[in-house]
Amino acid sequence: MITFMNNSDSEEEPCNERTSLMSAESPPVPSYQDSLQASEAGEAHAHRKRRAGRSRGPNNIAGGEMSGSGVPVRESALENEEEELTLKYGAKHVIMLFVPVTLCMIVVVATIKSVRFYTEKNGQLIYTPFSEDTPSVGQRLLNSVLNTIVMISVIIVMTMFLVLLYKYRCYKFIHGWLILSSLMLLFLFTYIYLGEILKTYNLAMDYPTLFIVIWNFGAVGMICIHWKGPLQLQQAYLIMISALMALVFIKYLPEWSAWVILGAISIYDLMAVLCPKGPLRMLVETAQERNEPIFPALIYSSAMMWTVGMAKPDTAARGPSQQIWDAAEDEREHLRSPSHAESQMSETRSPVPTCPITSLEELEEEERGVKLGLGDFIFYSVLVGKAAATASGDWNTTLACFVAILIGLCLTLLLLAVFKKALPALPISITFGLIFYFSTDNLVRPFMDTLASHQLYI
Amino acid sequence: PAFGLFIFTIARDPLRIIILIAGAFFWLVSLLLSSLIWFIAVKASDPQDERLQKGLLIFGVMFSVLLQEAFRFLYYKLLRKAIEGLVALSEDGCSPISIQQMAYVAGVGFGLMSGAFSMINLLADALGPGTVGIHGDSQLYFLTSAFMTMVLIFLHTFWGILFFHGCEHRRWWEIAAVVIMHLTVSGLSFCNPLYVGSLVPSYLLMVAAAAWAYLLSGGSAQNLRRFLLCKC
C-alpha cells in the first residue's frame, strides 16, 4: 500500500512482523544447522516478515530521503494548500519512492547475479507444498495454482488475524510479534546472507568477527526500526530487510508458482484494499479512527517522522509468527494521500496500535511524505530478481521489468494524488512487470539477439 | 557520456526523472510491438531460407524505426497534456518545465533505453572469457559497438528536440527529416562490418543534427549553458 505518511513512526512495527516471517522461512535449508532448528519458528516468522515487510517497505526509505523534502511540506493548515502542495511536491514524492525501490532492486539483482546460493533449488517453503518437478505441463500448472491458493489463503488468514488483534487492541501481542519477526530477520537471515557472500568471494572470516558484526548490525537495526534512529539509517535498514526477504522468496518459491503468486497477490491486494470489507481497508480505517499511526515496522515512509514519543511499548510476548503475515498484508495495501492531515497515520499497512498516546503528540510534528508498505518493496524485488535469475535474455529483461515497475509506481502515485485515500501499490506495477517480463523474454530477446549478431542498430 | 548527461542535467529535478523513465518506457513499448511483428513474420516463414531471413530482418528494422518515431509522437502528445496540467497546478501560472526541456529529456530517455538494450548484454559478455572476432569477424567489434551506441544515444536526444520542435511549430518537414535520418542511420548499420560505411556517416549526421538542434533551441541555448554552469 502506499499511503501518505505524515507520521513515519511505523518503521518499528514491521520488524516484528518480519521476524515472525523469518522463522517460517528457515526450514527448507538442510545445509544450515541453525535454520533446521529455527525452521519451525522461521516459518511463522517468514510469514510475519513478509507482512511486515510489505508495510514497512516504503517507510524505511522515507526516513533518509524525506529529511530534505519533509520540511516544506508541512501542511496542516489549509486543505487547499495541502492539495496544491501535495500535487506540487508530487514529483518529489515519486522520486523519494523511486530511490528506495531502485536500491532494493539493485541489491537483489546484484546478489542474484553473483551469489549462486539464491538460484539453487534447495527445497520449498511449507507454504508451497506442491512440487513442480512433475513430468507433464498440465500437472505442473496445477501444482503451481494449488501452491498459490495455499499461499494466498495463508496470507488472508494472517491478515484477518492481525486486523482482529488490532481491532481488539491487543497491542502488546502485535508488538511482540513484530519484534520477534524483526529479530529473526535481522539476525538469522543476515547471517545466512553474509555467509553466502563470503563463500562466493572466497573471503575468510572468523567466527568472533562474524559474531560482532552481526550483533552490531542486528542490534542497531532493532533500535532503528522499532524505536528512534536517524531517518536514513532506518530507511537503509528497511531496504536491507526487504531485500533479504525478497531473496528468500526468490530462492524458495518454485518457478511457475512464483509468477502465479505474484499475479494472485496483486489481485488480492486490489480487493483487500478497495473492497469495503477488505481487511486492509478496515485496518486503515480503524487506525484512522483511533488517530494512530500504523506500525512503523511495516511501512516505509519517505517523510521525516518525529516519532519521539512513538517508541512502541515493549514487546511483551513472542507472538506466533503467523499473524505478522497478515499484518504485512495489510501494510502493503494502504496508500494514503497526505490530505488526511489529522489522521496522519501512515496507514501503511502496519497495524500499529501500540502507541496511541504518542501518536497524537507526533501528529504535530509530522512532515508530509508518502508511505509505502514493505510488502510492496519485497514483491517488486521478487519480480525483478526472478527476472534476473531465470530469464535467458539476461539484462534486457531485467531492465525492462525495472522500467515497467517504476512506471507502475508512478501511475499509482498519480492515482493516489487524485483519489487521496489508501490505494494498493501492487496491482499496476506487478501487471506491467509481468507483461514486460514475458513479452521481453519471448519476443524481444530473439529480435535483439539477431540484431546484435549482425550488428544492426535500430 | 550519456550517463554523464543524465547525472548532470536530469538527476536533480524529480520531474525530469519521471519524464525520462516514461520516455524509456515508451521506447520499450515500441520495441516490444516491433519485435512482436518480426517474431510473427519469422515464425510464419521458412527458417531455412537465408535471404528471406535477412530480408525479414531488414523489414523488422525499418518497421521498428517507424514505430519508434510513432511512439515519440505519442509521447509528445502525452507531454503536451501533462504540461497543461502542470500549468494549471502551479501557483504562478507557468509550467515548471518547458516543452524544450521535456523534448531534451524525452530524447535522452529514448536514447538511454535504446543504448542500454544494445549494449548491456554485450558488456555482460565482455566480462567473461573469450576472444573477439575469433571466427573471422572484425576484432573491433566491441569498440565499434560502443561508438555506435554512443552516437545513437546522442542522435536520439537531438532527434527528440527536433521532433518536438517540429510538432510544436507544425513544421512537418522537420518531422519527416528526423524520420529519414533515423532510417538512414539504421540502414547504414547494415554496412557492418564495413565500419567505415556506417560509423563515419553516422557521426557526420550526428554533428549535423546537433548543430540543428542547437540552433533551434536558439535563445534557450544560453539558458542551458547558464543552467549547466550554475548548477550547484
XYZ file of C-alpha atoms in Angstrom:
690
model
C 0.000 0.000 0.000
C 1.039 3.445 -0.447
C -0.123 5.996 1.991
C 0.829 9.462 2.526
C 2.649 9.492 5.648
C 2.633 12.228 7.914
C 3.785 10.007 10.613
C 6.644 7.900 9.833
C 6.939 6.155 13.044
C 5.620 2.943 11.865
C 9.010 1.757 10.921
C 9.409 -0.160 14.044
C 6.480 -2.350 13.711
C 7.388 -4.235 10.665
C 10.395 -5.626 12.287
C 8.335 -7.682 14.496
C 6.323 -8.878 11.705
C 9.281 -9.516 9.749
C 10.943 -11.627 12.273
C 7.966 -13.781 12.514
C 8.167 -14.402 8.888
C 11.755 -15.276 9.190
C 11.269 -18.214 11.393
C 8.958 -19.593 8.888
C 11.450 -19.410 6.151
C 14.275 -21.310 7.612
C 13.142 -24.893 7.360
C 13.847 -25.615 3.775
C 17.553 -25.221 4.039
C 19.068 -28.518 5.103
C 22.598 -27.306 4.991
C 22.194 -24.867 7.743
C 22.033 -26.257 11.187
C 20.508 -23.219 12.706
C 17.907 -22.986 10.082
C 16.874 -26.508 10.787
C 16.219 -25.745 14.358
C 14.725 -22.458 13.580
C 12.656 -23.847 10.834
C 9.576 -24.078 12.912
C 9.966 -20.617 14.162
C 11.143 -19.499 10.838
C 8.019 -20.441 9.081
C 5.954 -18.302 11.248
C 8.466 -15.573 11.139
C 8.752 -15.647 7.492
C 5.140 -15.074 7.265
C 5.315 -12.278 9.582
C 8.169 -10.719 7.999
C 6.565 -10.852 4.732
C 3.792 -8.924 6.005
C 5.838 -6.678 7.960
C 7.997 -6.181 5.023
C 5.193 -5.106 2.968
C 4.029 -2.363 5.009
C 7.404 -1.356 6.013
C 8.902 -1.036 2.742
C 8.286 2.474 1.916
C 8.834 3.732 5.349
C 12.367 2.811 5.627
C 13.444 4.681 2.736
C 11.417 7.581 3.622
C 13.469 8.255 6.611
C 16.574 9.072 4.789
C 15.128 10.735 1.871
C 12.472 12.682 3.388
C 14.613 14.651 5.625
C 15.279 17.007 2.846
C 11.872 17.179 1.399
C 9.933 16.759 4.537
C 10.356 20.261 5.725
C 8.495 22.301 3.195
C 5.605 20.038 3.121
C 4.013 20.597 6.420
C 0.541 21.403 5.522
C -1.638 21.080 8.464
C -3.215 24.430 7.962
C -5.339 24.679 4.889
C -6.904 21.976 2.856
C -6.276 23.867 -0.334
C -2.717 24.485 0.411
C -2.379 20.894 1.251
C -3.764 19.860 -2.015
C -1.590 22.132 -4.004
C 1.448 21.191 -2.113
C 0.580 17.582 -2.498
C 0.437 17.831 -6.185
C 3.282 20.210 -6.440
C 5.554 18.031 -4.450
C 4.148 15.041 -6.153
C 7.180 14.635 -8.303
C 9.443 14.829 -5.321
C 7.480 12.148 -3.542
C 7.661 9.946 -6.545
C 11.386 10.252 -6.625
C 11.559 9.664 -2.917
C 9.914 6.373 -3.509
C 11.816 5.626 -6.693
C 15.160 5.689 -5.000
C 14.461 3.122 -2.289
C 12.677 0.826 -4.678
C 15.579 1.112 -7.090
C 18.102 0.498 -4.331
C 16.270 -2.561 -3.142
C 16.087 -3.946 -6.643
C 19.739 -3.257 -7.280
C 20.727 -5.101 -4.132
C 18.566 -8.055 -5.026
C 19.727 -8.233 -8.639
C 23.370 -7.852 -7.685
C 23.075 -10.634 -5.177
C 21.236 -12.914 -7.535
C 23.757 -12.429 -10.253
C 26.789 -13.018 -8.111
C 25.844 -15.385 -5.321
C 24.842 -18.744 -6.651
C 23.120 -19.809 -3.478
C 19.972 -17.926 -4.194
C 19.318 -19.571 -7.503
C 19.858 -23.136 -6.375
C 16.790 -25.041 -5.528
C 17.140 -26.442 -2.079
C 13.641 -27.206 -1.144
C 10.426 -25.384 -0.774
C 8.619 -23.479 1.861
C 5.938 -25.150 3.827
C 3.570 -22.686 2.270
C 4.069 -24.105 -1.161
C 3.651 -27.767 -0.563
C 3.266 -28.917 -4.115
C 6.398 -29.634 -6.019
C 6.948 -28.518 -9.560
C 9.106 -31.371 -10.671
C 6.302 -33.135 -12.393
C 6.672 -34.646 -15.849
C 3.747 -33.042 -17.557
C 2.973 -29.417 -18.175
C -0.607 -29.701 -17.009
C 0.411 -31.231 -13.733
C 2.968 -28.534 -13.174
C 0.463 -25.826 -13.860
C -1.996 -27.427 -11.495
C 0.608 -27.656 -8.780
C 1.570 -24.050 -9.111
C -2.059 -22.964 -8.947
C -2.555 -25.058 -5.836
C 0.567 -23.570 -4.304
C -0.797 -20.154 -4.984
C -4.103 -20.969 -3.372
C -2.341 -22.213 -0.267
C -0.144 -19.155 -0.065
C -2.951 -16.699 -0.596
C -5.139 -18.350 1.985
C -2.327 -18.222 4.490
C -1.956 -14.546 3.769
C -5.654 -13.914 4.132
C -5.798 -15.747 7.428
C -2.867 -13.831 8.760
C -4.267 -10.560 7.662
C -7.614 -11.201 9.254
C -5.907 -12.262 12.439
C -3.858 -9.130 12.523
C -6.848 -6.930 11.875
C -8.722 -8.677 14.655
C -5.845 -8.125 17.011
C -5.739 -4.526 16.063
C -9.439 -4.091 16.484
C -9.404 -5.568 19.927
C -6.398 -3.571 20.903
C -4.086 -6.437 21.575
C -1.251 -4.093 21.001
C 1.280 -5.872 23.091
C 0.716 -9.042 21.242
C 1.221 -7.469 17.874
C 4.186 -5.613 19.117
C 5.773 -8.727 20.463
C 5.115 -10.476 17.224
C 6.679 -7.750 15.196
C 9.718 -7.596 17.380
C 10.203 -11.301 17.140
C 9.928 -11.108 13.394
C 12.437 -8.402 13.034
C 14.773 -10.203 15.353
C 14.682 -13.288 13.228
C 15.056 -11.306 10.084
C 17.873 -9.178 11.241
C 19.937 -11.878 12.758
C 19.270 -15.139 11.060
C 18.829 -14.032 7.522
C 21.685 -11.635 7.710
C 23.876 -14.416 8.973
C 22.929 -16.646 6.075
C 23.336 -13.835 3.590
C 26.717 -12.848 4.903
C 27.823 -16.436 4.886
C 26.897 -16.837 1.266
C 28.592 -13.637 0.220
C 31.777 -14.655 1.960
C 31.646 -18.023 0.293
C 31.153 -16.543 -3.126
C 34.033 -14.164 -2.879
C 36.224 -16.611 -1.068
C 36.868 -14.358 1.854
C 37.765 -15.734 5.200
C 36.177 -14.503 8.337
C 36.476 -15.988 11.759
C 33.524 -16.573 13.971
C 34.218 -13.892 16.593
C 34.397 -11.206 13.958
C 31.279 -12.525 12.352
C 29.512 -12.547 15.659
C 30.477 -8.994 16.431
C 29.477 -7.761 13.013
C 26.117 -9.456 13.020
C 25.409 -8.494 16.574
C 26.091 -4.863 15.880
C 24.118 -4.882 12.700
C 21.167 -6.599 14.296
C 21.119 -4.545 17.462
C 21.336 -1.241 15.662
C 18.697 -2.438 13.269
C 16.312 -3.345 16.038
C 16.765 0.000 17.692
C 16.441 1.910 14.480
C 13.376 0.203 13.278
C 11.412 -0.149 16.431
C 12.497 2.852 18.300
C 14.133 6.036 17.225
C 17.003 6.474 14.912
C 18.292 8.609 12.109
C 15.847 8.549 9.290
C 18.344 7.482 6.705
C 19.555 4.637 8.813
C 16.021 3.493 9.345
C 15.374 3.612 5.667
C 18.562 1.752 4.909
C 17.608 -0.974 7.328
C 14.179 -1.318 5.877
C 15.643 -1.618 2.410
C 18.053 -4.281 3.604
C 15.285 -6.214 5.249
C 13.081 -6.056 2.200
C 15.943 -7.227 0.028
C 16.650 -10.149 2.339
C 13.038 -11.212 2.345
C 12.839 -10.925 -1.404
C 15.942 -13.075 -1.761
C 14.434 -15.718 0.446
C 11.328 -15.748 -1.661
C 13.251 -15.979 -4.868
C 15.144 -18.919 -3.557
C 12.302 -20.883 -2.133
C 9.439 -20.333 -4.471
C 9.324 -22.677 -7.426
C 9.290 -21.094 -10.848
C 5.773 -21.160 -12.072
C 4.364 -20.778 -8.601
C 6.263 -17.569 -8.174
C 4.699 -15.983 -11.222
C 1.218 -17.159 -10.423
C 1.634 -15.988 -6.847
C 2.722 -12.569 -7.997
C -0.351 -12.274 -10.130
C -2.656 -13.533 -7.404
C -1.134 -11.237 -4.812
C -1.814 -8.178 -6.853
C -5.421 -9.199 -7.349
C -5.748 -9.872 -3.651
C -4.128 -6.554 -2.897
C -6.593 -4.789 -5.096
C -9.517 -6.439 -3.412
C -8.296 -6.200 0.137
C -7.705 -2.505 -0.063
C -10.592 -1.334 -2.115
C -13.462 -3.548 -1.037
C -15.347 -2.077 1.871
C -14.927 -5.239 3.882
C -11.354 -5.789 2.901
C -9.053 -6.431 5.844
C -6.520 -3.850 4.902
C -9.090 -1.217 4.428
C -10.560 -1.985 7.801
C -7.122 -1.717 9.272
C -6.544 1.641 7.726
C -9.888 2.936 8.798
C -9.512 1.686 12.326
C -6.139 3.289 12.575
C -7.591 6.464 11.240
C -10.425 6.472 13.701
C -8.100 5.993 16.540
C -5.718 8.515 15.138
C -2.844 6.177 15.406
C -0.044 5.612 13.055
C 0.363 2.234 11.597
C 3.209 0.140 12.846
C 6.403 1.610 11.612
C 7.999 -1.699 11.170
C 5.743 -2.479 8.308
C 5.911 0.674 6.347
C 8.483 2.644 4.589
C 7.959 6.298 4.998
C 9.566 8.875 2.913
C 8.938 11.622 5.372
C 10.705 12.514 8.485
C 8.698 11.328 11.334
C 9.370 12.930 14.578
C 8.460 9.809 16.322
C 9.998 10.829 19.513
C 7.120 9.733 21.557
C 6.287 6.930 19.310
C 8.521 4.363 20.755
C 6.430 1.368 20.984
C 5.805 -0.288 24.251
C 7.980 -3.252 24.792
C 7.004 -6.256 23.005
C 5.948 -8.383 25.789
C 5.464 -11.806 24.494
C 6.673 -13.609 21.491
C 3.607 -13.962 19.497
C 3.124 -16.546 16.891
C 4.531 -15.534 13.660
C 1.541 -16.282 11.613
C -0.053 -13.089 12.454
C 2.564 -10.930 11.122
C 1.885 -12.245 7.791
C -1.468 -10.721 7.862
C -0.213 -7.511 9.181
C 2.192 -7.205 6.394
C -0.563 -7.839 4.024
C -2.440 -5.012 5.427
C 0.505 -2.811 5.386
C 1.020 -3.371 1.853
C -2.132 -2.110 0.727
C -2.520 1.214 2.135
C -1.733 4.123 0.059
C -2.881 7.187 1.643
C -2.844 10.628 0.438
C -1.488 13.317 2.603
C -4.701 15.161 2.637
C -5.755 13.403 5.724
C -3.951 15.847 7.789
C -5.437 14.835 11.041
C -5.219 11.164 10.704
C -1.756 11.412 9.572
C -1.053 7.935 10.421
C 0.663 6.281 7.773
C -1.884 3.788 7.212
C 0.754 1.857 5.597
C -0.235 -1.420 6.376
C 1.174 -1.900 9.713
C -1.387 -2.300 12.281
C 0.312 -0.354 14.879
C -1.961 0.139 17.713
C 0.780 0.208 20.193
C 1.309 3.834 20.838
C -1.944 5.618 20.768
C -0.843 8.390 23.042
C 2.384 9.222 21.483
C 0.910 9.297 18.089
C -1.095 12.315 18.966
C 1.987 14.128 20.012
C 3.644 13.214 16.902
C 0.895 14.471 14.781
C 2.088 17.900 15.442
C 5.450 17.293 14.085
C 4.831 15.212 11.117
C 6.206 16.035 7.844
C 4.478 15.096 4.785
C 5.586 12.154 2.994
C 4.425 9.130 1.207
C 4.396 5.777 2.833
C 4.737 2.546 1.036
C 4.276 -0.843 2.569
C 7.308 -3.022 2.853
C 5.497 -5.856 1.255
C 5.357 -3.821 -1.908
C 9.090 -3.448 -1.846
C 9.504 -7.132 -1.368
C 7.288 -8.126 -4.226
C 8.768 -5.646 -6.637
C 12.174 -7.000 -5.819
C 10.954 -10.563 -6.156
C 9.729 -9.822 -9.643
C 12.920 -8.184 -10.768
C 15.060 -10.760 -9.019
C 13.213 -13.622 -10.637
C 13.623 -11.897 -13.987
C 17.333 -11.620 -13.396
C 17.621 -15.181 -12.217
C 15.593 -17.055 -14.715
C 15.391 -15.017 -17.864
C 17.617 -16.113 -20.647
C 17.692 -12.636 -22.075
C 19.553 -11.590 -19.006
C 19.917 -7.912 -18.558
C 17.439 -6.799 -21.150
C 14.587 -8.497 -19.391
C 15.692 -7.254 -16.003
C 15.936 -3.709 -17.300
C 12.537 -3.933 -18.951
C 10.908 -5.181 -15.747
C 12.629 -2.477 -13.767
C 11.302 0.284 -16.004
C 7.858 -1.279 -16.017
C 7.714 -1.372 -12.229
C 8.851 2.211 -11.912
C 6.234 3.367 -14.353
C 3.598 1.393 -12.447
C 4.699 3.076 -9.246
C 4.439 6.459 -10.938
C 0.933 5.773 -12.105
C -0.090 4.503 -8.696
C 1.222 7.638 -7.048
C -0.631 9.694 -9.579
C -3.822 7.893 -8.710
C -3.033 8.455 -5.076
C -2.817 12.167 -5.649
C -6.116 12.067 -7.442
C -8.071 9.862 -5.084
C -6.482 10.798 -1.823
C -7.055 7.621 0.010
C -5.202 4.431 0.635
C -4.530 2.575 -2.561
C -2.957 -0.744 -3.363
C 0.526 -0.320 -4.683
C 0.949 -3.732 -6.178
C -1.537 -4.306 -8.983
C -0.440 -1.819 -11.615
C 3.267 -2.313 -11.176
C 3.112 -6.057 -10.974
C 0.869 -6.237 -14.016
C 3.237 -4.111 -16.042
C 6.178 -6.057 -14.743
C 4.674 -9.406 -15.634
C 3.620 -8.283 -19.094
C 7.019 -6.884 -19.819
C 8.837 -9.868 -18.435
C 7.025 -12.409 -20.524
C 6.983 -10.360 -23.669
C 10.609 -9.304 -23.414
C 11.759 -12.779 -22.707
C 9.921 -14.378 -25.577
C 9.603 -11.679 -28.194
C 12.261 -9.078 -27.788
C 15.101 -11.372 -26.958
C 15.323 -13.216 -30.268
C 14.948 -9.935 -32.102
C 17.732 -8.229 -30.200
C 19.981 -11.232 -30.412
C 19.634 -11.373 -34.146
C 20.242 -7.670 -34.445
C 23.299 -7.859 -32.258
C 24.799 -10.729 -34.162
C 24.595 -8.748 -37.366
C 25.488 -5.580 -35.548
C 22.456 -3.753 -36.796
C 21.039 -0.842 -34.982
C 17.511 0.327 -34.696
C 28.787 10.216 -21.860
C 25.086 9.671 -21.909
C 25.173 8.701 -18.304
C 27.070 11.862 -17.543
C 24.339 13.800 -19.287
C 21.872 12.102 -17.058
C 23.685 12.864 -13.853
C 24.401 16.456 -14.589
C 21.252 17.598 -16.161
C 18.464 15.323 -15.184
C 19.099 13.744 -11.854
C 18.418 16.909 -9.909
C 14.881 17.540 -10.903
C 12.428 14.817 -9.985
C 10.028 15.790 -12.710
C 12.671 15.178 -15.310
C 13.466 11.798 -13.914
C 9.851 10.847 -14.277
C 9.780 12.088 -17.854
C 12.967 10.191 -18.546
C 11.633 6.939 -17.215
C 8.396 7.454 -19.090
C 10.356 8.078 -22.267
C 12.298 4.900 -21.749
C 9.023 3.115 -21.209
C 7.600 4.368 -24.479
C 10.670 3.243 -26.368
C 10.388 -0.113 -24.731
C 6.791 -0.487 -25.782
C 7.643 0.406 -29.352
C 10.419 -2.161 -29.310
C 8.026 -4.719 -27.953
C 5.498 -4.179 -30.692
C 8.072 -4.202 -33.447
C 9.648 -7.386 -32.188
C 6.209 -8.917 -31.973
C 5.670 -8.191 -35.654
C 9.089 -9.536 -36.548
C 8.558 -12.644 -34.485
C 5.279 -13.386 -36.173
C 6.834 -12.855 -39.559
C 9.719 -15.143 -38.767
C 7.552 -17.872 -37.397
C 5.351 -17.685 -40.441
C 8.210 -18.031 -42.861
C 10.716 -20.660 -43.735
C 13.619 -20.712 -41.288
C 15.992 -22.265 -43.773
C 15.876 -19.533 -46.312
C 18.806 -17.239 -45.559
C 17.907 -14.457 -47.896
C 14.359 -14.376 -46.692
C 15.503 -14.186 -43.112
C 17.825 -11.347 -43.937
C 15.072 -9.577 -45.782
C 12.709 -10.057 -42.890
C 15.319 -8.693 -40.576
C 15.695 -5.592 -42.666
C 11.976 -5.206 -42.765
C 11.874 -5.634 -38.997
C 14.467 -2.948 -38.503
C 12.711 -0.448 -40.703
C 9.385 -1.165 -39.127
C 10.903 -0.737 -35.722
C 12.306 2.647 -36.681
C 8.930 3.790 -37.894
C 7.287 2.537 -34.725
C 9.834 4.339 -32.580
C 9.061 7.584 -34.295
C 5.348 6.960 -33.937
C 5.791 6.424 -30.233
C 7.860 9.536 -29.992
C 4.888 11.355 -31.432
C 2.530 9.750 -28.945
C 4.841 10.700 -26.150
C 4.829 14.240 -27.429
C 1.057 14.300 -27.252
C 1.115 12.984 -23.721
C 3.652 15.551 -22.637
C 1.589 18.363 -24.094
C -1.339 17.295 -21.990
C 0.920 16.988 -18.979
C 2.227 20.489 -19.473
C -1.265 21.872 -19.467
C -1.932 20.015 -16.240
C 1.240 21.291 -14.659
C 0.448 24.859 -15.654
C -2.953 24.570 -14.064
C -1.417 23.211 -10.896
C 1.390 25.616 -10.418
C 0.915 28.701 -8.407
C 2.239 31.309 -10.726
C 0.643 30.096 -13.885
C 3.664 28.913 -15.741
C 4.896 25.418 -16.113
C 7.877 24.299 -14.068
C 9.320 22.684 -17.110
C 9.291 23.883 -20.665
C 8.489 21.855 -23.705
C 12.067 22.088 -24.884
C 13.377 20.665 -21.684
C 10.835 17.947 -21.993
C 11.972 17.307 -25.536
C 15.528 17.002 -24.375
C 14.678 14.691 -21.532
C 12.421 12.592 -23.689
C 15.198 12.270 -26.234
C 17.631 11.206 -23.556
C 15.114 8.721 -22.258
C 14.710 7.148 -25.648
C 18.413 7.158 -26.225
C 19.330 5.663 -22.890
C 16.894 2.840 -23.273
C 17.968 2.108 -26.801
C 21.603 2.259 -25.844
C 21.076 0.080 -22.821
C 19.320 -2.558 -24.817
C 22.015 -2.524 -27.453
C 24.978 -2.627 -25.159
C 24.207 -4.276 -21.931
C 24.306 -7.868 -22.952
C 27.478 -7.121 -24.814
C 29.025 -5.631 -21.735
C 28.000 -8.570 -19.602
C 29.590 -10.962 -22.055
C 32.653 -8.803 -22.293
C 33.355 -9.512 -18.654
C 33.691 -13.173 -19.393
C 36.411 -15.092 -21.133
C 36.749 -15.137 -24.877
C 38.449 -13.698 -27.880
C 36.963 -11.054 -30.060
C 36.432 -11.949 -33.655
C 37.702 -15.469 -33.458
C 35.579 -16.684 -36.300
C 36.905 -14.222 -38.790
C 34.744 -11.350 -37.735
C 36.161 -7.985 -37.029
C 38.302 -7.595 -33.975
C 36.967 -4.182 -33.340
C 33.514 -5.467 -32.504
C 33.335 -4.103 -29.012
C 34.855 -0.774 -29.841
C 32.635 -0.133 -32.781
C 29.591 -1.262 -30.875
C 30.408 1.167 -28.118
C 30.866 4.055 -30.507
C 27.792 3.199 -32.479
C 25.716 3.028 -29.337
C 27.005 6.363 -28.166
C 26.248 8.032 -31.436
C 22.789 6.536 -31.392
C 22.076 7.813 -27.903
C 23.130 11.302 -28.856
C 21.150 11.109 -32.031
C 18.038 10.125 -30.128
C 18.493 13.126 -27.883
C 18.817 15.510 -30.794
C 16.011 13.889 -32.678
C 13.843 14.352 -29.627
C 14.481 18.071 -29.633
C 13.980 18.395 -33.365
C 10.886 16.271 -33.368
C 9.174 18.144 -30.592
C 10.092 21.420 -32.157
C 8.637 20.298 -35.421
C 5.436 19.241 -33.719
C 5.224 22.485 -31.812
C 5.500 24.650 -34.855
C 3.711 22.331 -37.178
C 6.642 22.031 -39.499
C 6.083 18.647 -40.975
C 9.263 18.685 -42.934
C 11.246 18.726 -39.727
C 9.493 15.640 -38.541
C 9.990 13.967 -41.883
C 13.669 14.869 -41.746
C 14.024 13.193 -38.365
C 12.353 10.047 -39.599
C 14.502 9.933 -42.690
C 17.635 10.468 -40.641
C 16.714 7.649 -38.331
C 16.053 5.339 -41.235
C 19.351 6.338 -42.799
C 21.343 5.613 -39.697
C 19.731 2.252 -39.250
C 20.227 1.478 -42.875
C 23.854 2.448 -42.652
C 24.356 -0.051 -39.899
C 23.627 -2.697 -42.473
C 27.047 -1.957 -43.886
C 28.615 -3.505 -40.843
C 31.214 -4.881 -40.542
C 32.428 -2.419 -43.105
C 32.743 0.099 -40.344
C 33.785 2.980 -42.490
C 30.451 2.871 -44.157
C 28.395 3.027 -41.015
C 30.295 4.877 -38.345
C 31.577 7.841 -40.277
C 28.310 8.915 -41.882
C 26.551 8.370 -38.580
C 28.904 10.715 -36.845
C 28.505 13.280 -39.582
C 24.760 13.058 -39.280
C 25.028 13.413 -35.548
C 27.062 16.592 -35.845
C 24.539 17.979 -38.291
C 21.640 17.099 -36.002
C 23.454 18.591 -33.043
C 24.018 21.869 -34.811
C 20.436 21.981 -35.975
C 19.024 21.259 -32.519
C 21.330 23.856 -31.014
C 20.149 26.477 -33.446
C 16.572 25.558 -32.851
C 16.968 25.985 -29.151
C 18.172 29.432 -30.053
C 17.895 31.718 -27.121
C 17.424 28.897 -24.753
C 20.900 27.769 -25.560
C 22.174 30.439 -23.243
C 19.728 29.288 -20.666
C 21.072 25.809 -20.986
C 24.590 26.981 -20.658
C 23.786 29.095 -17.676
C 21.868 26.236 -16.244
C 24.755 23.891 -16.655
C 27.339 26.271 -15.325
C 25.418 27.492 -12.358
C 24.168 24.122 -11.407
C 25.140 23.577 -7.870
